[in-house]
Short mmCIF file of C-alpha atoms and ligand atoms in Angstrom, two decimals:
data_model
loop_
_atom_site.label_atom_id
_atom_site.label_comp_id
_atom_site.label_asym_id
_atom_site.label_seq_id
_atom_site.Cartn_x
_atom_site.Cartn_y
_atom_site.Cartn_z
CA UNK A 1 61.44 26.12 27.83
CA UNK A 2 57.64 26.38 28.75
CA UNK A 3 56.00 29.44 27.57
CA UNK A 4 55.86 32.21 30.17
CA UNK A 5 52.43 31.89 32.27
CA UNK A 6 51.28 34.51 34.95
CA UNK A 7 50.72 32.60 38.30
CA UNK A 8 49.52 34.16 41.68
CA UNK A 9 48.71 37.89 42.50
CA UNK A 10 51.80 39.45 44.08
CA UNK A 11 50.98 42.87 44.51
CA UNK A 12 48.00 45.10 43.30
CA UNK A 13 48.80 48.86 42.97
CA UNK A 14 46.64 51.60 42.05
CA UNK A 15 47.31 51.36 38.34
CA UNK A 16 48.76 47.92 37.69
CA UNK A 17 48.74 44.29 38.96
CA UNK A 18 51.93 42.27 39.31
CA UNK A 19 51.77 38.59 39.16
CA UNK A 20 54.50 36.04 39.86
CA UNK A 21 55.17 33.65 36.82
CA UNK A 22 56.47 30.16 36.03
CA UNK A 23 60.12 31.76 35.91
CA UNK A 24 61.99 32.60 38.83
CA UNK A 25 62.81 36.60 39.14
CA UNK A 26 60.52 37.25 36.22
CA UNK A 27 56.76 38.76 36.93
CA UNK A 28 53.94 39.89 34.60
CA UNK A 29 52.29 43.30 35.16
CA UNK A 30 48.89 43.86 34.14
CA UNK A 31 47.97 47.72 33.54
CA UNK A 32 44.57 48.50 34.89
CA UNK A 33 41.71 51.22 33.62
CA UNK A 34 41.48 52.50 37.20
CA UNK A 35 42.58 56.02 37.36
CA UNK A 36 43.49 57.64 40.77
CA UNK A 37 44.73 61.23 41.53
CA UNK A 38 45.56 63.17 44.91
CA UNK A 39 46.94 59.86 46.40
CA UNK A 40 43.88 57.89 45.39
CA UNK A 41 41.50 60.63 46.94
CA UNK A 42 39.72 60.99 43.39
CA UNK A 43 38.78 57.71 41.25
CA UNK A 44 37.29 56.68 38.54
CA UNK A 45 37.57 53.55 35.88
CA UNK A 46 38.67 54.88 32.24
CA UNK A 47 37.95 52.27 30.03
CA UNK A 48 40.86 51.49 27.69
CA UNK A 49 43.19 53.59 29.80
CA UNK A 50 45.28 50.28 30.83
CA UNK A 51 45.75 49.24 27.10
CA UNK A 52 46.91 52.69 26.11
CA UNK A 53 49.42 53.08 28.97
CA UNK A 54 50.56 49.45 28.51
CA UNK A 55 51.50 50.17 24.68
CA UNK A 56 52.98 53.51 25.23
CA UNK A 57 55.28 52.40 28.22
CA UNK A 58 56.42 49.34 26.26
CA UNK A 59 57.15 51.31 23.44
CA UNK A 60 58.96 54.05 25.66
CA UNK A 61 60.89 51.38 27.41
CA UNK A 62 62.23 49.90 24.20
CA UNK A 63 63.20 53.63 22.60
CA UNK A 64 65.03 53.93 26.06
CA UNK A 65 66.77 50.49 25.68
CA UNK A 66 67.88 52.03 22.09
CA UNK A 67 69.51 54.71 23.67
CA UNK A 68 71.41 52.42 25.90
CA UNK A 69 69.17 53.14 29.05
CA UNK A 70 68.09 49.67 30.55
CA UNK A 71 65.06 48.98 32.81
CA UNK A 72 62.90 45.94 34.39
CA UNK A 73 61.29 45.80 30.57
CA UNK A 74 61.91 42.40 29.17
CA UNK A 75 58.93 42.41 26.57
CA UNK A 76 55.10 42.00 26.42
CA UNK A 77 52.62 38.98 26.76
CA UNK A 78 49.71 40.10 24.47
CA UNK A 79 47.66 43.31 24.85
CA UNK A 80 47.79 45.04 28.38
CA UNK A 81 50.57 42.63 30.03
CA UNK A 82 54.32 43.45 30.24
CA UNK A 83 56.83 40.91 31.17
CA UNK A 84 59.61 42.59 33.58
CA UNK A 85 62.51 41.58 35.96
CA UNK A 86 61.17 41.11 39.63
CA UNK A 87 62.47 44.15 41.45
CA UNK A 88 61.79 45.53 45.38
CA UNK A 89 60.54 49.08 44.52
CA UNK A 90 62.34 51.44 46.58
CA UNK A 91 59.79 53.91 47.89
CA UNK A 92 61.31 57.05 46.46
CA UNK A 93 59.37 59.00 43.38
CA UNK A 94 61.89 60.45 41.56
CA UNK A 95 60.60 63.77 39.60
CA UNK A 96 62.14 65.40 36.70
CA UNK A 97 60.90 68.74 35.65
CA UNK A 98 61.57 71.06 32.44
CA UNK A 99 58.90 73.34 32.96
CA UNK A 100 57.00 74.40 36.06
CA UNK A 101 53.66 72.95 36.78
CA UNK A 102 51.64 70.84 39.54
CA UNK A 103 52.97 70.67 42.87
CA UNK A 104 56.02 73.19 42.16
CA UNK A 105 53.60 75.63 41.44
CA UNK A 106 51.44 75.02 44.45
CA UNK A 107 54.40 75.01 46.75
CA UNK A 108 56.52 77.94 45.66
CA UNK A 109 55.57 81.38 43.72
CA UNK A 110 57.03 80.07 40.33
CA UNK A 111 54.35 80.72 37.64
CA UNK A 112 52.85 77.61 35.60
CA UNK A 113 54.46 77.09 32.41
CA UNK A 114 57.69 78.59 33.44
CA UNK A 115 60.66 76.89 31.68
CA UNK A 116 63.08 75.64 33.90
CA UNK A 117 66.85 76.49 32.96
CA UNK A 118 68.19 73.36 34.01
CA UNK A 119 65.75 70.20 34.55
CA UNK A 120 64.81 70.35 38.28
CA UNK A 121 64.92 66.93 40.36
CA UNK A 122 62.86 66.30 43.15
CA UNK A 123 62.38 63.06 45.45
CA UNK A 124 59.40 62.26 46.96
CA UNK A 125 58.63 59.76 49.63
CA UNK A 126 56.12 57.24 48.05
CA UNK A 127 53.44 56.83 50.77
CA UNK A 128 49.60 57.79 50.33
CA UNK A 129 48.98 57.95 53.65
CA UNK A 130 51.62 60.73 54.16
CA UNK A 131 50.70 62.40 50.64
CA UNK A 132 54.06 61.31 48.73
CA UNK A 133 56.13 64.37 50.78
CA UNK A 134 58.64 66.14 48.98
CA UNK A 135 62.15 64.84 50.57
CA UNK A 136 65.24 66.69 51.64
CA UNK A 137 68.72 65.26 51.00
CA UNK A 138 68.85 65.15 54.87
CA UNK A 139 65.83 63.46 55.27
CA UNK A 140 66.54 60.76 52.38
CA UNK A 141 69.69 60.00 54.25
CA UNK A 142 67.91 60.26 57.63
CA UNK A 143 65.09 57.54 56.21
CA UNK A 144 68.14 55.21 54.81
CA UNK A 145 66.26 54.74 51.51
CA UNK A 146 69.07 54.94 49.24
CA UNK A 147 72.82 54.61 49.50
CA UNK A 148 74.79 57.69 48.56
CA UNK A 149 76.09 55.85 45.36
CA UNK A 150 72.58 55.03 44.37
CA UNK A 151 71.28 58.59 45.32
CA UNK A 152 73.58 59.74 42.57
CA UNK A 153 73.28 56.77 40.00
CA UNK A 154 69.39 57.72 40.07
CA UNK A 155 70.06 61.29 39.43
CA UNK A 156 72.25 60.12 36.35
CA UNK A 157 69.86 57.72 34.94
CA UNK A 158 66.86 60.27 35.15
CA UNK A 159 68.68 62.90 33.56
CA UNK A 160 69.61 60.50 30.91
CA UNK A 161 65.91 59.68 30.49
CA UNK A 162 64.72 63.05 30.36
CA UNK A 163 67.38 64.18 27.75
CA UNK A 164 66.23 60.80 25.76
CA UNK A 165 62.48 61.24 26.08
CA UNK A 166 62.74 64.99 25.36
CA UNK A 167 64.13 64.43 22.08
CA UNK A 168 62.18 61.63 21.09
CA UNK A 169 58.94 63.11 22.11
CA UNK A 170 59.77 66.49 20.34
CA UNK A 171 60.13 64.39 17.19
CA UNK A 172 56.24 63.74 17.78
CA UNK A 173 55.49 66.99 18.69
CA UNK A 174 54.94 66.26 22.34
CA UNK A 175 56.53 68.35 24.85
CA UNK A 176 57.74 66.81 27.84
CA UNK A 177 56.98 69.26 30.83
CA UNK A 178 57.80 66.75 33.52
CA UNK A 179 57.75 62.90 34.64
CA UNK A 180 57.96 60.71 37.62
CA UNK A 181 60.26 57.49 37.67
CA UNK A 182 60.44 54.72 40.36
CA UNK A 183 63.25 52.47 40.77
CA UNK A 184 63.63 48.98 42.37
CA UNK A 185 66.45 46.60 43.31
CA UNK A 186 66.80 43.33 41.83
CA UNK A 187 67.34 39.96 43.99
CA UNK A 188 71.28 40.77 43.40
CA UNK A 189 70.82 44.30 44.86
CA UNK A 190 71.23 45.98 41.30
CA UNK A 191 69.38 49.36 40.85
CA UNK A 192 67.08 49.19 38.03
CA UNK A 193 64.77 51.53 36.37
CA UNK A 194 61.09 49.92 37.03
CA UNK A 195 57.36 50.80 37.15
CA UNK A 196 55.88 52.55 33.91
CA UNK A 197 56.30 55.73 31.52
CA UNK A 198 52.94 56.94 30.47
CA UNK A 199 50.82 59.63 30.40
CA UNK A 200 49.86 58.70 33.99
CA UNK A 201 53.36 59.54 35.03
CA UNK A 202 54.39 62.11 32.60
CA UNK A 203 53.06 65.83 31.91
CA UNK A 204 52.95 65.95 27.97
CA UNK A 205 51.82 68.89 25.89
CA UNK A 206 50.78 69.04 22.49
CA UNK A 207 53.63 70.93 20.87
CA UNK A 208 51.54 71.02 17.54
CA UNK A 209 48.58 72.55 19.18
CA UNK A 210 47.36 75.74 17.55
CA UNK A 211 46.03 76.84 21.20
CA UNK A 212 49.69 76.88 22.98
CA UNK A 213 48.09 78.40 25.99
CA UNK A 214 44.99 76.59 26.29
CA UNK A 215 44.15 73.46 28.06
CA UNK A 216 43.54 71.68 24.79
CA UNK A 217 47.24 71.06 24.79
CA UNK A 218 47.24 68.73 27.56
CA UNK A 219 47.73 64.66 26.66
CA UNK A 220 48.03 63.56 30.21
CA UNK A 221 46.48 62.76 33.30
CA UNK A 222 45.82 66.59 34.25
CA UNK A 223 42.84 66.12 32.06
CA UNK A 224 41.63 63.64 34.77
CA UNK A 225 42.94 65.75 37.77
CA UNK A 226 41.24 69.02 36.21
CA UNK A 227 38.20 67.41 35.35
CA UNK A 228 39.03 68.57 31.52
CA UNK A 229 37.40 65.19 30.09
CA UNK A 230 38.61 63.66 27.09
CA UNK A 231 41.41 61.75 29.20
CA UNK A 232 41.29 58.40 27.00
CA UNK A 233 41.06 60.48 23.76
CA UNK A 234 44.24 62.49 24.79
CA UNK A 235 46.35 58.99 25.76
CA UNK A 236 45.21 57.57 22.57
CA UNK A 237 46.53 60.78 20.52
CA UNK A 238 49.97 59.92 22.52
CA UNK A 239 49.99 56.20 21.58
CA UNK A 240 48.95 57.22 17.98
CA UNK A 241 52.20 59.20 17.73
CA UNK A 242 54.31 57.16 19.80
CA UNK A 243 53.40 54.24 17.34
CA UNK A 244 54.86 56.34 14.62
CA UNK A 245 58.51 55.64 16.15
CA UNK A 246 58.26 52.04 15.05
CA UNK A 247 57.15 48.59 15.08
CA UNK A 248 54.74 46.97 17.48
CA UNK A 249 56.46 46.41 21.27
CA UNK A 250 58.21 42.72 21.17
CA UNK A 251 56.59 39.44 22.48
CA UNK A 252 58.60 38.13 25.54
CA UNK A 253 60.31 34.53 24.77
P1 TMP B 301 53.60 66.59 40.49
O1 TMP B 301 53.80 68.33 39.90
O2 TMP B 301 52.37 66.60 40.99
O3 TMP B 301 54.63 66.78 41.72
O4 TMP B 301 54.15 65.85 39.48
C1 TMP B 301 55.11 65.59 38.62
C2 TMP B 301 55.14 64.62 37.80
O5 TMP B 301 54.97 63.15 38.57
C3 TMP B 301 53.96 64.69 36.90
O6 TMP B 301 54.33 64.38 35.78
C4 TMP B 301 52.87 63.46 37.46
C5 TMP B 301 53.96 62.70 38.06
N1 TMP B 301 53.30 61.95 39.33
C6 TMP B 301 53.11 60.80 39.27
O7 TMP B 301 53.35 59.93 38.33
N2 TMP B 301 52.77 60.00 40.62
C7 TMP B 301 52.30 60.72 41.67
O8 TMP B 301 51.97 60.33 42.48
C8 TMP B 301 52.62 62.24 41.61
C9 TMP B 301 52.14 63.13 42.76
C10 TMP B 301 53.24 62.86 40.52
#
Protein backbone atom coordinates (compact mmCIF):
# COMPACT_ATOMS: atom_id res chain seq x y z
CA UNK A 1 0.00 0.00 0.00
CA UNK A 2 1.18 3.59 -0.64
CA UNK A 3 2.47 5.40 2.44
CA UNK A 4 -0.14 7.54 4.16
CA UNK A 5 -0.02 11.16 3.02
CA UNK A 6 -1.92 14.12 4.41
CA UNK A 7 -4.02 15.82 1.71
CA UNK A 8 -6.32 18.83 1.94
CA UNK A 9 -7.22 20.57 5.17
CA UNK A 10 -10.59 19.31 6.41
CA UNK A 11 -10.95 21.33 9.60
CA UNK A 12 -8.94 23.75 11.70
CA UNK A 13 -9.70 23.88 15.41
CA UNK A 14 -8.13 25.97 18.16
CA UNK A 15 -5.34 23.51 18.93
CA UNK A 16 -5.27 21.11 15.97
CA UNK A 17 -5.64 20.89 12.21
CA UNK A 18 -7.31 17.88 10.61
CA UNK A 19 -6.29 16.77 7.10
CA UNK A 20 -7.86 14.25 4.77
CA UNK A 21 -5.42 11.57 3.61
CA UNK A 22 -4.98 9.23 0.67
CA UNK A 23 -6.95 6.57 2.65
CA UNK A 24 -10.70 6.60 3.09
CA UNK A 25 -11.96 7.25 6.63
CA UNK A 26 -8.44 7.96 7.94
CA UNK A 27 -7.39 11.54 8.76
CA UNK A 28 -4.14 13.12 9.93
CA UNK A 29 -4.15 15.50 12.90
CA UNK A 30 -1.45 18.13 13.38
CA UNK A 31 -1.04 19.61 16.87
CA UNK A 32 -0.60 23.41 16.88
CA UNK A 33 1.33 25.71 19.20
CA UNK A 34 -1.74 27.95 19.63
CA UNK A 35 -3.06 28.18 23.17
CA UNK A 36 -6.52 29.53 23.95
CA UNK A 37 -8.56 29.87 27.10
CA UNK A 38 -11.96 31.19 28.11
CA UNK A 39 -13.50 30.15 24.79
CA UNK A 40 -10.67 31.68 22.80
CA UNK A 41 -10.95 35.13 24.40
CA UNK A 42 -7.36 34.67 25.57
CA UNK A 43 -4.83 33.57 22.95
CA UNK A 44 -1.10 32.97 22.67
CA UNK A 45 1.50 31.06 20.72
CA UNK A 46 3.48 28.71 22.92
CA UNK A 47 6.44 27.39 20.98
CA UNK A 48 6.78 23.63 21.48
CA UNK A 49 3.29 23.05 22.92
CA UNK A 50 2.04 21.24 19.83
CA UNK A 51 4.84 18.67 19.93
CA UNK A 52 4.42 18.15 23.67
CA UNK A 53 0.64 17.63 23.48
CA UNK A 54 1.05 15.36 20.44
CA UNK A 55 3.46 13.01 22.20
CA UNK A 56 1.64 13.05 25.56
CA UNK A 57 -1.67 12.37 23.85
CA UNK A 58 -0.29 9.58 21.62
CA UNK A 59 1.29 7.83 24.59
CA UNK A 60 -1.87 8.17 26.71
CA UNK A 61 -4.12 6.83 23.93
CA UNK A 62 -1.75 3.85 23.61
CA UNK A 63 -1.74 3.30 27.37
CA UNK A 64 -5.56 3.37 27.41
CA UNK A 65 -5.64 0.94 24.49
CA UNK A 66 -3.46 -1.43 26.54
CA UNK A 67 -6.16 -1.23 29.24
CA UNK A 68 -8.84 -2.19 26.72
CA UNK A 69 -10.11 1.35 26.04
CA UNK A 70 -10.06 2.06 22.32
CA UNK A 71 -10.16 5.46 20.64
CA UNK A 72 -9.81 7.08 17.23
CA UNK A 73 -5.99 6.88 17.58
CA UNK A 74 -4.25 4.69 15.01
CA UNK A 75 -0.60 5.75 15.26
CA UNK A 76 1.78 8.59 14.47
CA UNK A 77 3.15 10.11 11.30
CA UNK A 78 6.28 11.82 12.59
CA UNK A 79 6.57 14.50 15.26
CA UNK A 80 3.41 16.54 15.80
CA UNK A 81 1.22 14.32 13.61
CA UNK A 82 -1.27 11.69 14.67
CA UNK A 83 -3.24 9.39 12.39
CA UNK A 84 -6.82 8.79 13.52
CA UNK A 85 -10.07 7.29 12.36
CA UNK A 86 -12.29 9.91 10.79
CA UNK A 87 -15.27 10.68 12.99
CA UNK A 88 -17.88 13.36 13.21
CA UNK A 89 -17.31 15.04 16.56
CA UNK A 90 -20.38 15.17 18.79
CA UNK A 91 -20.64 18.72 20.24
CA UNK A 92 -20.65 17.56 23.85
CA UNK A 93 -17.68 18.07 26.17
CA UNK A 94 -17.55 15.27 28.71
CA UNK A 95 -15.83 16.35 31.93
CA UNK A 96 -14.89 13.98 34.76
CA UNK A 97 -13.80 15.53 38.06
CA UNK A 98 -12.00 13.87 40.97
CA UNK A 99 -11.36 17.13 42.83
CA UNK A 100 -13.18 20.46 42.69
CA UNK A 101 -11.51 23.08 40.48
CA UNK A 102 -12.28 25.54 37.69
CA UNK A 103 -15.87 26.08 36.67
CA UNK A 104 -17.24 23.74 39.38
CA UNK A 105 -15.89 26.18 41.98
CA UNK A 106 -17.10 29.24 40.10
CA UNK A 107 -20.62 27.84 39.81
CA UNK A 108 -21.04 26.22 43.24
CA UNK A 109 -19.89 27.01 46.80
CA UNK A 110 -17.50 24.03 46.79
CA UNK A 111 -14.01 25.07 47.91
CA UNK A 112 -11.25 24.59 45.30
CA UNK A 113 -9.29 21.41 45.90
CA UNK A 114 -12.11 19.55 47.68
CA UNK A 115 -11.84 15.83 46.85
CA UNK A 116 -15.08 14.51 45.32
CA UNK A 117 -16.12 11.26 46.95
CA UNK A 118 -17.38 9.83 43.69
CA UNK A 119 -16.03 11.30 40.45
CA UNK A 120 -18.46 13.87 39.04
CA UNK A 121 -19.49 13.67 35.37
CA UNK A 122 -20.51 16.98 33.78
CA UNK A 123 -21.66 17.40 30.18
CA UNK A 124 -21.26 20.74 28.36
CA UNK A 125 -22.54 21.90 24.98
CA UNK A 126 -19.44 22.49 22.82
CA UNK A 127 -20.05 25.96 21.40
CA UNK A 128 -17.57 28.78 22.01
CA UNK A 129 -20.10 31.47 21.02
CA UNK A 130 -22.44 30.21 23.75
CA UNK A 131 -19.52 29.79 26.21
CA UNK A 132 -19.75 25.95 26.35
CA UNK A 133 -22.77 25.93 28.69
CA UNK A 134 -23.35 23.15 31.23
CA UNK A 135 -26.07 20.78 29.99
CA UNK A 136 -28.83 19.29 32.04
CA UNK A 137 -29.99 15.79 31.08
CA UNK A 138 -33.27 17.36 29.92
CA UNK A 139 -31.45 19.86 27.68
CA UNK A 140 -29.26 17.07 26.29
CA UNK A 141 -32.42 15.25 25.29
CA UNK A 142 -34.09 18.42 24.02
CA UNK A 143 -31.14 19.16 21.73
CA UNK A 144 -31.08 15.54 20.50
CA UNK A 145 -27.30 15.45 20.78
CA UNK A 146 -26.99 11.84 21.95
CA UNK A 147 -29.19 8.78 21.92
CA UNK A 148 -29.92 7.35 25.37
CA UNK A 149 -27.62 4.34 24.76
CA UNK A 150 -24.83 6.70 23.59
CA UNK A 151 -25.24 8.87 26.68
CA UNK A 152 -24.82 5.80 28.89
CA UNK A 153 -21.94 4.40 26.86
CA UNK A 154 -20.13 7.76 27.07
CA UNK A 155 -20.43 7.76 30.85
CA UNK A 156 -19.16 4.17 31.03
CA UNK A 157 -16.13 4.98 28.85
CA UNK A 158 -15.39 8.27 30.66
CA UNK A 159 -15.37 6.52 34.04
CA UNK A 160 -13.16 3.73 32.69
CA UNK A 161 -10.76 6.33 31.26
CA UNK A 162 -10.74 8.07 34.64
CA UNK A 163 -9.84 4.89 36.55
CA UNK A 164 -7.13 3.91 34.08
CA UNK A 165 -5.60 7.39 33.73
CA UNK A 166 -5.73 8.09 37.46
CA UNK A 167 -3.83 4.88 38.13
CA UNK A 168 -1.19 5.30 35.47
CA UNK A 169 -0.58 8.98 36.27
CA UNK A 170 -0.40 8.28 40.01
CA UNK A 171 2.51 5.94 39.27
CA UNK A 172 4.21 8.97 37.66
CA UNK A 173 3.45 11.11 40.74
CA UNK A 174 0.79 13.10 38.87
CA UNK A 175 -2.67 13.60 40.31
CA UNK A 176 -5.53 13.64 37.80
CA UNK A 177 -7.78 16.44 39.12
CA UNK A 178 -10.18 16.50 36.16
CA UNK A 179 -10.26 16.11 32.39
CA UNK A 180 -12.39 16.63 29.31
CA UNK A 181 -13.13 14.04 26.63
CA UNK A 182 -14.79 14.32 23.26
CA UNK A 183 -16.49 11.57 21.31
CA UNK A 184 -17.33 11.15 17.66
CA UNK A 185 -19.29 8.87 15.37
CA UNK A 186 -17.56 6.86 12.66
CA UNK A 187 -19.09 6.76 9.16
CA UNK A 188 -20.85 3.54 10.24
CA UNK A 189 -22.29 5.30 13.30
CA UNK A 190 -20.03 3.72 15.93
CA UNK A 191 -19.35 5.84 19.04
CA UNK A 192 -15.59 6.47 19.36
CA UNK A 193 -13.43 8.27 21.94
CA UNK A 194 -11.69 11.08 20.02
CA UNK A 195 -9.85 14.44 20.30
CA UNK A 196 -6.76 14.50 22.57
CA UNK A 197 -5.72 13.81 26.16
CA UNK A 198 -3.09 16.33 27.19
CA UNK A 199 -2.32 19.09 29.70
CA UNK A 200 -4.60 21.28 27.55
CA UNK A 201 -7.56 19.05 28.39
CA UNK A 202 -6.69 17.72 31.85
CA UNK A 203 -5.90 19.30 35.21
CA UNK A 204 -2.71 17.63 36.40
CA UNK A 205 -1.08 18.31 39.75
CA UNK A 206 2.43 17.33 40.68
CA UNK A 207 1.90 14.83 43.48
CA UNK A 208 5.63 14.86 44.14
CA UNK A 209 5.72 18.61 44.78
CA UNK A 210 6.88 19.54 48.26
CA UNK A 211 4.65 22.62 48.17
CA UNK A 212 1.39 20.70 48.17
CA UNK A 213 -0.83 23.77 48.44
CA UNK A 214 1.06 26.05 46.08
CA UNK A 215 0.54 26.85 42.43
CA UNK A 216 3.91 25.32 41.64
CA UNK A 217 2.22 21.90 41.53
CA UNK A 218 0.08 22.89 38.51
CA UNK A 219 1.28 21.05 35.38
CA UNK A 220 -1.53 21.94 32.96
CA UNK A 221 -3.28 24.74 31.06
CA UNK A 222 -4.26 26.47 34.31
CA UNK A 223 -0.70 27.89 34.16
CA UNK A 224 -1.79 29.74 31.02
CA UNK A 225 -5.34 30.54 32.20
CA UNK A 226 -4.00 32.04 35.45
CA UNK A 227 -0.87 33.69 33.95
CA UNK A 228 1.44 31.62 36.13
CA UNK A 229 4.15 31.31 33.45
CA UNK A 230 6.21 28.17 32.79
CA UNK A 231 3.47 26.59 30.67
CA UNK A 232 5.74 24.78 28.19
CA UNK A 233 8.09 23.76 31.02
CA UNK A 234 5.18 22.20 32.94
CA UNK A 235 3.94 20.32 29.84
CA UNK A 236 7.56 19.20 29.31
CA UNK A 237 7.63 17.78 32.83
CA UNK A 238 4.42 15.84 32.12
CA UNK A 239 5.94 14.46 28.89
CA UNK A 240 9.15 13.50 30.68
CA UNK A 241 7.17 11.47 33.22
CA UNK A 242 4.84 9.95 30.62
CA UNK A 243 7.89 8.90 28.55
CA UNK A 244 8.91 6.89 31.61
CA UNK A 245 5.95 4.56 30.93
CA UNK A 246 7.57 2.98 27.87
CA UNK A 247 8.68 3.16 24.28
CA UNK A 248 8.01 5.94 21.78
CA UNK A 249 4.53 6.12 20.24
CA UNK A 250 4.06 3.78 17.30
CA UNK A 251 4.34 4.86 13.68
CA UNK A 252 1.21 4.40 11.59
CA UNK A 253 1.68 1.89 8.77
P1 LIG B 1 -13.67 23.54 33.80
O1 LIG B 1 -13.39 23.41 35.25
O2 LIG B 1 -13.24 24.85 33.22
O3 LIG B 1 -15.09 23.20 33.47
O4 LIG B 1 -12.76 22.45 33.06
C1 LIG B 1 -12.83 21.09 33.39
C2 LIG B 1 -11.79 20.31 32.62
O5 LIG B 1 -12.05 20.35 31.24
C3 LIG B 1 -10.37 20.85 32.76
O6 LIG B 1 -9.48 19.75 32.85
C4 LIG B 1 -10.11 21.63 31.51
C5 LIG B 1 -10.96 20.92 30.50
N1 LIG B 1 -11.53 21.82 29.51
C6 LIG B 1 -11.21 21.65 28.17
O7 LIG B 1 -10.41 20.77 27.82
N2 LIG B 1 -11.78 22.49 27.27
C7 LIG B 1 -12.67 23.44 27.61
O8 LIG B 1 -13.17 24.16 26.73
C8 LIG B 1 -12.99 23.60 28.99
C9 LIG B 1 -13.94 24.67 29.43
C10 LIG B 1 -12.40 22.77 29.90
